[in-house]
Coordinates of C-alpha atoms in Angstrom, one line a residue:
M1 CA 0.0 0.0 0.0
A2 CA 2.8 2.4 0.9
V3 CA 4.6 1.8 -2.4
A4 CA 1.3 2.0 -4.4
Q5 CA 0.4 5.4 -2.9
I6 CA 3.8 6.8 -3.6
L7 CA 3.8 5.6 -7.2
V8 CA 0.3 7.2 -7.8
L9 CA 1.5 10.4 -6.3
V10 CA 4.8 10.5 -8.3
A11 CA 2.9 9.7 -11.5
A12 CA 0.4 12.5 -10.9
L13 CA 3.1 15.1 -10.1
A14 CA 5.1 14.1 -13.1
A15 CA 2.1 14.5 -15.4
V16 CA 1.5 18.1 -14.4
H17 CA 5.2 19.1 -13.9
A18 CA 6.0 20.4 -17.3
P19 CA 2.7 22.1 -18.4
L20 CA 2.1 23.8 -15.0
G21 CA 5.8 24.9 -14.7
A22 CA 5.7 26.4 -18.2
Y23 CA 2.3 28.1 -17.5
M24 CA 3.7 29.7 -14.3
A25 CA 6.7 30.9 -16.2
R26 CA 4.4 32.5 -18.8
T27 CA 2.3 34.0 -16.0
F28 CA 5.2 36.0 -14.6
T29 CA 6.9 37.0 -17.8
S30 CA 3.9 38.0 -20.0
P31 CA 3.6 41.7 -20.6
K32 CA -0.2 41.5 -20.9
H33 CA -2.7 42.1 -18.0
L34 CA -6.1 40.5 -17.7
R35 CA -9.2 42.8 -17.6
V36 CA -9.9 41.9 -14.0
E37 CA -6.3 42.6 -13.1
R38 CA -6.5 46.0 -14.7
L39 CA -9.6 46.8 -12.7
W40 CA -7.8 45.8 -9.5
Y41 CA -4.8 47.9 -10.3
R42 CA -7.0 50.9 -11.1
A43 CA -8.9 50.4 -7.8
V44 CA -5.7 50.3 -5.7
R45 CA -4.0 53.0 -7.8
V46 CA -0.8 51.1 -8.7
D47 CA 1.1 50.9 -12.0
P48 CA 1.8 47.2 -12.6
D49 CA 4.4 47.9 -15.3
A50 CA 6.6 50.1 -13.0
E51 CA 9.7 48.0 -12.2
Q52 CA 10.6 48.2 -8.5
R53 CA 14.0 48.2 -6.9
W54 CA 14.3 45.5 -4.2
T55 CA 13.8 48.0 -1.4
T56 CA 10.5 49.3 -2.9
Y57 CA 9.4 45.7 -3.6
L58 CA 10.1 44.8 0.0
M59 CA 8.3 47.9 1.4
S60 CA 5.2 47.1 -0.8
L61 CA 5.2 43.5 0.6
L62 CA 5.6 44.6 4.2
G63 CA 2.9 47.2 3.9
F64 CA 0.5 44.8 2.3
S65 CA 1.2 42.2 5.1
L66 CA 0.8 44.8 7.8
V67 CA -2.7 45.7 6.5
S68 CA -3.5 42.0 6.3
V69 CA -2.6 41.5 10.0
L70 CA -4.6 44.5 11.1
F71 CA -7.7 43.6 9.0
L72 CA -7.7 40.0 10.2
Y73 CA -7.1 41.0 13.8
G74 CA -10.1 43.4 13.6
M75 CA -12.3 40.6 12.2
L76 CA -11.3 38.2 14.9
R77 CA -11.9 40.7 17.7
L78 CA -15.3 41.8 16.4
Q79 CA -16.5 38.4 15.3
A80 CA -19.5 38.5 17.7
Y81 CA -20.9 41.4 15.7
L82 CA -20.4 39.9 12.2
P83 CA -22.9 37.8 10.2
L84 CA -22.5 34.0 10.2
S85 CA -20.7 34.2 13.6
L86 CA -22.7 31.1 14.7
G87 CA -22.9 32.7 18.2
F88 CA -19.1 32.7 18.7
T89 CA -17.6 35.5 20.7
G90 CA -14.6 37.5 19.5
F91 CA -11.0 36.3 20.1
D92 CA -9.1 37.6 23.0
P93 CA -6.3 40.1 22.2
A94 CA -3.4 37.7 22.5
G95 CA -5.3 35.0 20.6
A96 CA -6.4 37.4 17.8
W97 CA -2.8 38.6 17.5
N98 CA -1.4 35.1 17.2
T99 CA -4.0 34.0 14.7
A100 CA -3.7 37.2 12.5
V101 CA 0.1 36.9 12.4
S102 CA -0.2 33.1 11.8
F103 CA -2.4 33.3 8.8
T104 CA -0.7 36.3 7.3
T105 CA 2.7 34.7 7.5
N106 CA 1.5 31.4 5.8
T107 CA 2.0 29.6 9.1
N108 CA -1.6 28.9 10.0
W109 CA -0.7 27.8 13.5
Q110 CA -4.0 27.3 15.5
W111 CA -4.1 27.4 19.3
Y112 CA -7.9 27.1 19.2
S113 CA -10.4 24.5 18.0
G114 CA -11.8 25.8 14.7
E115 CA -15.3 24.4 15.1
A116 CA -15.6 26.0 18.6
A117 CA -14.2 29.5 17.9
A118 CA -14.5 30.7 14.3
G119 CA -17.7 31.4 12.4
H120 CA -18.3 30.9 8.7
L121 CA -17.6 34.6 7.7
V122 CA -14.3 34.7 9.6
Q123 CA -13.3 31.4 8.0
M124 CA -14.3 32.6 4.4
A125 CA -13.5 36.3 4.4
G126 CA -10.7 36.3 6.9
L127 CA -8.7 33.1 7.1
A128 CA -9.3 31.7 3.6
V129 CA -8.4 35.1 2.0
Q130 CA -5.1 35.0 3.8
N131 CA -4.6 31.5 2.6
F132 CA -4.6 32.9 -0.9
V133 CA -2.6 36.0 -0.5
S134 CA 0.0 34.7 1.9
A135 CA 0.9 31.9 -0.5
A136 CA 1.0 34.5 -3.3
V137 CA 3.5 36.6 -1.3
G138 CA 5.9 33.6 -1.0
L139 CA 5.5 32.9 -4.7
A140 CA 6.2 36.5 -5.6
V141 CA 9.4 36.5 -3.6
A142 CA 10.6 33.3 -5.3
I143 CA 9.9 34.8 -8.7
A144 CA 11.8 38.0 -7.7
L145 CA 14.9 36.0 -6.8
V146 CA 14.7 34.1 -10.1
R147 CA 14.6 37.4 -11.9
G148 CA 17.7 38.4 -10.0
F149 CA 19.5 35.4 -11.6
A150 CA 18.0 35.9 -15.0
R151 CA 18.5 39.7 -15.4
S152 CA 21.7 41.6 -16.0
G153 CA 22.5 45.1 -15.0
T154 CA 19.0 46.3 -14.1
D155 CA 19.9 48.6 -11.2
A156 CA 18.4 46.2 -8.6
R157 CA 15.0 46.1 -10.3
I158 CA 13.3 42.8 -9.7
G159 CA 9.8 43.2 -10.9
N160 CA 6.6 44.7 -9.5
F161 CA 5.2 43.2 -6.2
W162 CA 1.6 44.2 -7.0
S163 CA 1.6 42.6 -10.4
D164 CA 3.3 39.4 -9.0
L165 CA 0.9 39.2 -6.1
T166 CA -2.2 39.7 -8.3
R167 CA -1.1 37.2 -11.0
G168 CA -0.2 34.6 -8.4
V169 CA -3.7 34.7 -6.9
I170 CA -5.9 35.2 -10.1
R171 CA -4.0 33.2 -12.6
I172 CA -2.6 30.3 -10.5
L173 CA -4.0 29.8 -7.0
L174 CA -7.7 30.7 -7.7
P175 CA -8.3 28.5 -10.8
L176 CA -6.4 25.5 -9.3
S177 CA -8.4 25.9 -6.1
V178 CA -11.7 25.9 -7.9
V179 CA -10.8 22.6 -9.6
A180 CA -9.4 21.1 -6.4
A181 CA -12.6 22.0 -4.5
I182 CA -14.8 20.3 -7.0
V183 CA -12.7 17.2 -6.8
L184 CA -12.8 17.2 -3.0
I185 CA -16.6 17.7 -3.0
A186 CA -16.9 14.8 -5.4
G187 CA -14.8 12.8 -2.9
G188 CA -17.2 13.5 0.0
V189 CA -15.8 16.7 1.6
I190 CA -18.7 18.9 2.7
Q191 CA -19.5 22.4 1.3
N192 CA -22.4 24.4 2.9
L193 CA -23.2 27.2 5.3
D194 CA -25.0 25.0 7.9
P195 CA -24.8 25.8 11.6
H196 CA -24.5 23.1 14.2
T197 CA -26.8 20.2 13.4
A198 CA -28.1 17.7 15.9
L199 CA -27.2 14.1 15.0
T200 CA -28.2 10.9 16.7
T201 CA -25.3 8.5 17.3
V202 CA -25.5 4.7 17.0
E203 CA -25.8 4.6 20.8
G204 CA -28.8 6.9 20.7
A205 CA -27.0 9.9 22.1
T206 CA -27.2 13.4 20.5
Q207 CA -24.1 15.0 19.0
H208 CA -23.9 18.4 17.3
A209 CA -21.8 18.6 14.1
L210 CA -20.8 21.9 12.5
G211 CA -21.1 22.3 8.7
G212 CA -19.4 25.0 6.7
P213 CA -17.6 25.9 3.4
I214 CA -15.0 23.2 4.0
A215 CA -14.0 22.0 0.5
S216 CA -13.2 25.5 -0.7
Q217 CA -11.0 26.2 2.3
E218 CA -9.5 22.7 2.2
A219 CA -8.4 23.2 -1.4
I220 CA -6.4 26.4 -0.8
K221 CA -5.3 25.2 2.6
E222 CA -3.3 22.4 0.9
L223 CA -2.6 24.1 -2.5
G224 CA -1.2 27.2 -0.8
T225 CA 0.8 25.1 1.8
N226 CA -1.2 26.9 4.5
G227 CA -2.5 24.1 6.8
G228 CA -5.0 25.8 9.1
G229 CA -8.3 23.8 9.0
P230 CA -11.8 24.6 10.0
F231 CA -11.8 21.7 12.5
N232 CA -9.5 21.0 15.4
A233 CA -8.7 17.5 14.0
N234 CA -7.6 19.1 10.8
S235 CA -7.2 16.7 7.9
A236 CA -8.0 13.8 10.2
H237 CA -11.6 15.0 10.4
P238 CA -14.0 13.1 8.1
F239 CA -15.6 16.4 6.9
E240 CA -12.2 17.6 5.7
N241 CA -10.7 14.3 4.6
P242 CA -13.2 11.5 4.5
T243 CA -11.5 8.8 2.4
P244 CA -8.1 7.4 1.2
F245 CA -8.9 9.0 -2.2
T246 CA -9.2 12.5 -0.7
N247 CA -6.1 11.9 1.4
I248 CA -3.9 11.3 -1.6
V249 CA -5.6 14.3 -3.4
E250 CA -4.7 16.5 -0.5
I251 CA -1.1 15.3 -0.5
F252 CA -0.9 15.9 -4.2
L253 CA -2.2 19.5 -3.7
L254 CA 0.3 20.4 -1.1
L255 CA 3.2 19.1 -3.2
L256 CA 2.0 20.4 -6.5
I257 CA 3.3 24.0 -6.7
P258 CA 6.5 23.4 -4.7
F259 CA 7.6 20.5 -6.9
T260 CA 6.7 22.3 -10.1
L261 CA 8.4 25.7 -9.4
P262 CA 11.9 24.3 -10.3
R263 CA 10.5 23.9 -13.8
T264 CA 9.4 27.6 -13.8
F265 CA 12.9 28.5 -12.5
G266 CA 14.7 26.6 -15.3
I267 CA 12.6 28.2 -18.0
M268 CA 13.0 31.7 -16.6
V269 CA 16.8 31.5 -16.4
G270 CA 17.0 30.0 -19.9
D271 CA 18.3 26.6 -18.9
K272 CA 15.8 23.9 -18.0
R273 CA 18.7 21.7 -16.7
Q274 CA 19.1 24.0 -13.7
G275 CA 15.5 23.4 -12.8
W276 CA 16.0 19.6 -13.0
A277 CA 19.0 19.9 -10.7
I278 CA 17.0 21.8 -8.0
L279 CA 14.2 19.3 -8.4
G280 CA 16.6 16.5 -7.9
V281 CA 17.8 17.8 -4.6
M282 CA 14.2 18.4 -3.4
A283 CA 13.0 15.0 -4.5
G284 CA 16.0 13.1 -3.1
L285 CA 15.6 14.7 0.4
F286 CA 11.8 14.1 0.3
A287 CA 12.2 10.4 -0.7
V288 CA 14.5 9.8 2.2
S289 CA 12.1 11.5 4.6
V290 CA 9.1 9.4 3.4
A291 CA 11.1 6.2 3.6
L292 CA 12.4 6.9 7.2
A293 CA 9.0 8.0 8.5
T294 CA 7.3 5.0 7.1
W295 CA 9.9 2.6 8.4
A296 CA 9.9 4.2 11.9
E297 CA 6.1 3.8 12.2
L298 CA 6.1 0.2 10.8
A299 CA 8.8 -0.8 13.1
G300 CA 7.3 0.8 16.2
P301 CA 8.6 -0.7 19.4
G302 CA 6.4 -2.2 22.1
A303 CA 3.7 -4.8 22.5
A304 CA 0.8 -2.8 21.1
P305 CA 2.5 -1.9 17.8
Q306 CA 3.7 -5.4 17.3
A307 CA 0.2 -6.8 17.9
A308 CA -1.3 -4.2 15.5
G309 CA 1.4 -4.7 12.9
A310 CA 2.5 -1.1 13.1
A311 CA 2.4 1.9 15.5
M312 CA -1.3 2.9 14.9
E313 CA -1.7 5.1 18.0
G314 CA -2.9 8.5 16.9
K315 CA -3.6 7.5 13.3
E316 CA -6.9 7.1 11.4
T317 CA -7.6 3.5 10.4
R318 CA -9.2 4.7 7.1
F319 CA -5.8 6.1 6.0
G320 CA -3.6 3.4 7.6
L321 CA 0.0 3.8 8.5
A322 CA 1.2 4.4 4.9
G323 CA -1.2 7.2 4.3
S324 CA -0.4 8.8 7.7
A325 CA 3.4 8.6 7.3
L326 CA 3.3 9.9 3.8
F327 CA 1.0 12.8 4.8
A328 CA 3.2 13.6 7.8
A329 CA 6.4 13.7 5.7
A330 CA 4.8 15.8 3.0
T331 CA 3.2 18.4 5.4
T332 CA 6.5 19.0 7.2
A333 CA 8.7 18.8 4.2
T334 CA 6.5 21.7 2.9
S335 CA 5.4 24.5 5.0
T336 CA 1.8 23.2 5.1
G337 CA 1.2 22.2 8.6
A338 CA -2.0 20.2 7.9
V339 CA -2.1 16.8 9.7
N340 CA -4.1 13.7 9.3
S341 CA -2.6 12.0 12.4
M342 CA -1.3 13.0 15.8
H343 CA 2.4 13.7 15.4
D344 CA 2.8 13.6 19.2
S345 CA 1.9 9.9 19.0
F346 CA 4.5 9.0 16.4
T347 CA 7.4 6.8 17.5
A348 CA 10.4 8.7 18.7
P349 CA 12.3 8.1 15.4
G350 CA 9.2 9.0 13.4
G351 CA 8.6 12.2 15.3
G352 CA 12.3 13.0 14.9
V353 CA 12.0 12.7 11.1
V354 CA 9.0 15.1 10.8
L355 CA 10.7 17.5 13.2
F356 CA 14.0 17.3 11.1
N357 CA 12.0 18.1 8.0
M358 CA 11.1 21.5 9.4
L359 CA 14.6 22.1 10.9
L360 CA 16.0 21.4 7.4
G361 CA 14.3 24.7 6.4
E362 CA 11.4 23.1 4.6
V363 CA 13.2 23.0 1.2
S364 CA 12.3 19.5 0.3
P365 CA 10.3 20.9 -1.5
G366 CA 9.2 23.6 0.9
G367 CA 6.2 26.0 0.8
V368 CA 4.8 27.8 -2.2
G369 CA 7.7 30.0 -3.2
A370 CA 9.6 29.7 0.1
G371 CA 10.9 26.2 -0.8
L372 CA 12.4 27.4 -4.1
Y373 CA 14.1 30.5 -2.7
G374 CA 15.4 28.5 0.3
M375 CA 16.9 25.9 -2.0
L376 CA 18.4 28.5 -4.2
V377 CA 20.1 30.1 -1.2
L378 CA 21.6 26.6 -0.3
A379 CA 22.7 26.3 -4.0
V380 CA 24.6 29.6 -3.5
V381 CA 26.3 28.2 -0.4
A382 CA 27.2 25.1 -2.4
V383 CA 28.9 27.0 -5.2
F384 CA 30.7 29.2 -2.7
I385 CA 32.1 26.1 -1.0
A386 CA 33.1 24.5 -4.3
G387 CA 34.8 27.8 -5.3
L388 CA 36.9 27.8 -2.2
M389 CA 37.9 24.2 -2.9
V390 CA 39.3 25.0 -6.3
G391 CA 40.5 28.5 -5.6
R392 CA 38.1 30.2 -8.0
T393 CA 35.6 33.1 -7.6
P394 CA 32.3 31.3 -7.0
E395 CA 29.7 31.8 -9.8
Y396 CA 26.1 30.6 -10.1
L397 CA 24.1 31.1 -13.3
G398 CA 26.6 33.7 -14.5
K399 CA 26.6 35.8 -11.3
K400 CA 29.6 36.1 -9.1
I401 CA 29.1 35.2 -5.4
G402 CA 31.2 37.7 -3.4
R403 CA 31.4 38.9 0.1
Q404 CA 28.2 40.9 0.2
E405 CA 26.2 38.1 -1.4
M406 CA 27.5 35.6 1.1
T407 CA 26.8 37.9 4.0
L408 CA 23.1 38.0 3.0
V409 CA 23.1 34.2 2.6
A410 CA 24.8 33.6 5.9
L411 CA 22.3 35.8 7.7
Y412 CA 19.5 33.9 6.0
V413 CA 20.9 30.6 7.0
L414 CA 21.3 31.7 10.7
T415 CA 18.0 33.6 11.2
V416 CA 15.5 30.7 11.6
P417 CA 17.8 28.5 13.7
A418 CA 18.4 31.4 16.1
L419 CA 14.7 31.9 16.5
I420 CA 14.0 28.3 17.1
L421 CA 16.8 27.7 19.6
V422 CA 16.3 31.0 21.5
G423 CA 12.5 30.5 21.7
T424 CA 12.9 26.9 22.9
S425 CA 15.6 27.7 25.5
I426 CA 13.4 30.5 27.0
A427 CA 10.3 28.3 27.1
V428 CA 12.0 25.5 29.0
V429 CA 13.4 27.7 31.7
V430 CA 10.6 30.2 32.5
E431 CA 7.4 29.2 34.5
P432 CA 4.9 30.3 31.8
G433 CA 6.6 28.0 29.3
L434 CA 7.0 25.1 31.6
V435 CA 3.4 24.9 32.6
G436 CA 2.3 24.2 29.1
I437 CA 4.5 21.1 28.7
Q438 CA 2.6 17.9 29.0
E439 CA 5.4 15.4 29.1
S440 CA 8.6 15.5 31.2
G441 CA 12.0 14.6 29.9
P442 CA 13.1 14.4 26.3
H443 CA 9.6 14.1 24.9
G444 CA 8.6 17.4 26.6
L445 CA 11.7 19.1 25.1
S446 CA 10.7 17.7 21.6
E447 CA 7.2 19.2 22.0
V448 CA 8.6 22.7 22.7
L449 CA 11.3 22.4 20.0
Y450 CA 8.6 21.2 17.5
A451 CA 6.4 24.2 18.4
Y452 CA 9.1 26.8 17.8
A453 CA 10.4 25.0 14.7
S454 CA 6.9 25.0 13.3
A455 CA 6.4 28.7 14.1
A456 CA 9.7 30.0 12.9
N457 CA 9.6 28.0 9.7
N458 CA 6.0 29.0 9.1
N459 CA 4.8 25.4 9.1
G460 CA 1.9 25.4 11.6
S461 CA 1.7 21.8 12.6
A462 CA 2.1 20.7 16.2
F463 CA 3.1 17.7 18.2
G464 CA -0.2 18.3 20.1
G465 CA 1.0 17.6 23.6
L466 CA 2.0 21.3 24.3
T467 CA -0.6 23.7 25.7
T468 CA 0.0 26.8 23.6
G469 CA -3.3 28.7 24.1
T470 CA -1.7 30.9 26.8
P471 CA -0.4 34.5 26.5
F472 CA 3.2 33.4 26.7
Y473 CA 3.1 31.0 23.8
E474 CA 0.7 33.1 21.8
V475 CA 3.0 36.2 22.0
T476 CA 6.4 34.5 21.6
Q477 CA 5.3 32.2 18.8
G478 CA 3.7 35.2 17.1
L479 CA 7.0 37.0 17.2
A480 CA 8.8 33.9 15.9
M481 CA 6.3 33.7 13.0
L482 CA 6.8 37.3 12.0
A483 CA 10.6 37.2 12.3
G484 CA 10.8 33.7 10.6
R485 CA 8.8 35.0 7.7
F486 CA 9.9 38.5 7.0
I487 CA 13.6 38.6 7.9
P488 CA 14.4 35.8 5.4
I489 CA 12.2 37.5 2.8
A490 CA 14.1 40.8 3.3
L491 CA 17.4 39.0 2.9
V492 CA 16.3 37.1 -0.2
L493 CA 15.0 40.3 -1.9
A494 CA 18.3 42.1 -1.0
L495 CA 20.2 39.2 -2.6
A496 CA 17.9 39.3 -5.7
G497 CA 18.6 43.1 -6.0
R498 CA 22.4 42.5 -5.9
L499 CA 22.2 39.7 -8.4
A500 CA 20.0 41.7 -10.8
S501 CA 22.5 44.6 -10.6
Q502 CA 25.4 42.5 -11.8
K503 CA 26.5 41.9 -15.3
S504 CA 26.3 38.3 -16.3
V505 CA 29.7 36.6 -16.9
P506 CA 30.1 33.9 -19.5
A507 CA 30.8 30.4 -18.4
T508 CA 34.4 29.1 -18.9
V509 CA 36.1 25.7 -18.6
G510 CA 36.7 26.4 -14.9
T511 CA 33.0 27.2 -14.2
L512 CA 31.3 24.6 -11.9
P513 CA 28.6 22.8 -13.8
T514 CA 25.4 23.3 -11.7
H515 CA 23.2 21.0 -13.6
Q516 CA 25.0 17.7 -13.1
P517 CA 24.6 15.0 -10.4
L518 CA 27.7 16.1 -8.6
F519 CA 26.2 19.5 -7.9
V520 CA 22.9 17.9 -6.9
G521 CA 24.7 15.8 -4.3
L522 CA 26.7 18.8 -3.1
V523 CA 23.6 20.9 -2.5
G524 CA 21.9 18.0 -0.6
A525 CA 25.0 17.6 1.5
V526 CA 25.1 21.3 2.3
A527 CA 21.5 21.2 3.4
L528 CA 22.1 18.2 5.7
V529 CA 25.4 19.5 7.1
V530 CA 24.0 23.0 7.9
V531 CA 21.1 21.5 9.8
G532 CA 23.2 18.8 11.4
L533 CA 25.8 21.3 12.8
T534 CA 23.0 23.5 14.1
F535 CA 20.5 21.2 15.6
I536 CA 22.2 17.9 16.4
P537 CA 22.9 18.9 20.0
V538 CA 19.3 19.7 20.8
L539 CA 18.0 16.7 18.8
S540 CA 20.3 14.6 21.0
L541 CA 18.5 15.8 24.0
G542 CA 15.1 15.2 22.5
P543 CA 14.2 12.6 19.8
I544 CA 17.5 10.8 19.7
V545 CA 17.8 10.1 23.4
E546 CA 14.1 9.2 23.5
S547 CA 14.7 6.7 20.7
L548 CA 17.6 5.1 22.6
S549 CA 15.7 4.9 25.9

């Protein structure tokens, strides 16, 4: 079953890779604007053809994100006065702050139960809207970096943020989400505006079930690598993910754009082989992750797993172990954060694998846009190391990698690990952090480490054993989400500006070929070594020691 699911998934992704990758490349290079896009530009009074320097691009992005946070915060606080509130009260200040930041940064971390806190209008006009635009922001940043490699001597001009954002939503995310929602509805996912409905259980008791526009939100939740669901059980809930068919569809959706963007990259830089090389690194790391997670859960220690044939605690029987392990690897290898099983119930090695996926920087294949620009940063590190080995000035795609470029790359690589380790260390020594930990010992440390890794990497999934609905975690994780999203974005855009300002240099016999298997292995090794040197000590105190105990 595990092998069959993987083969179906690989076949589906391979079938759409070339056409969708080419379509996205045309989307961001076409000089034409759709009529609906022109109406939008006129309404917000922007010139979509005005090329922006990286600083202006960044300020536009930050301004848009600030307005998004404020708008969503206001909706959450005033929910009780809005239509379709279902009688729910407004969020408290700390909770509204955390949620507004979470959905704006594409993290979608949820400290609350969706069916017990958020009405239909907040879900549709607040959270689902941010699912679209936050994914489009990440996509825009990736395209801006690709332009930095593709352009030559443009005075740090890397495109127009408003045009990239609009095209990402209207031409890519929206049409794909419509198709995905229809497929999910056909598979049994609900789509209505029903309030709580009284149901009679098989035992004769009464249970109240909440309806809602689930399929439409589920589609963009997975496609945009968002992850926040209308129900607390997320993609383990039968209204969100009722069958093995919808399970594989959702996994396909969350991998679709991240695994296709390397094709777009190759086309835009004029060398499709470069896209294949980046795809090879992503696919290789992802394959190892899926294999290790599946093996760890199949080989779960203890009498109960041996009797059941696998470690089935915390997993839905309708998906089985294979569907649960594949989903867990996919959602943490991307920045999705949706879950169809309880990661806190995974075996120690299995939990360590999904945690390591996030600590890797979510580049295998990563979130929409974020995975591509994260992998390209690691590619720059790889060519720099290779250049030092042979005594040549490092070059990547015709651009020299000098001191200033490497300073930006080094800051990028160090930012998220610093946020994770500082946040975790504070949480395990102060009283407000300690009271939320469910388990003592190494598993408790893993819960806290997972929470801050999820926040700083804008993933949004959780082990589930940590109580985070407190002011301490809501505020500190909100800060980690903001810094983990926008500091790396600022550094990437600065790098894009510097690369776009350079004149391209022709390749020579001494230029490192960046499309061959040797380079693919080098980039993969850089990713593993960077993570290993940073996180092995804390992993040794958490999942590793728990696995050995």
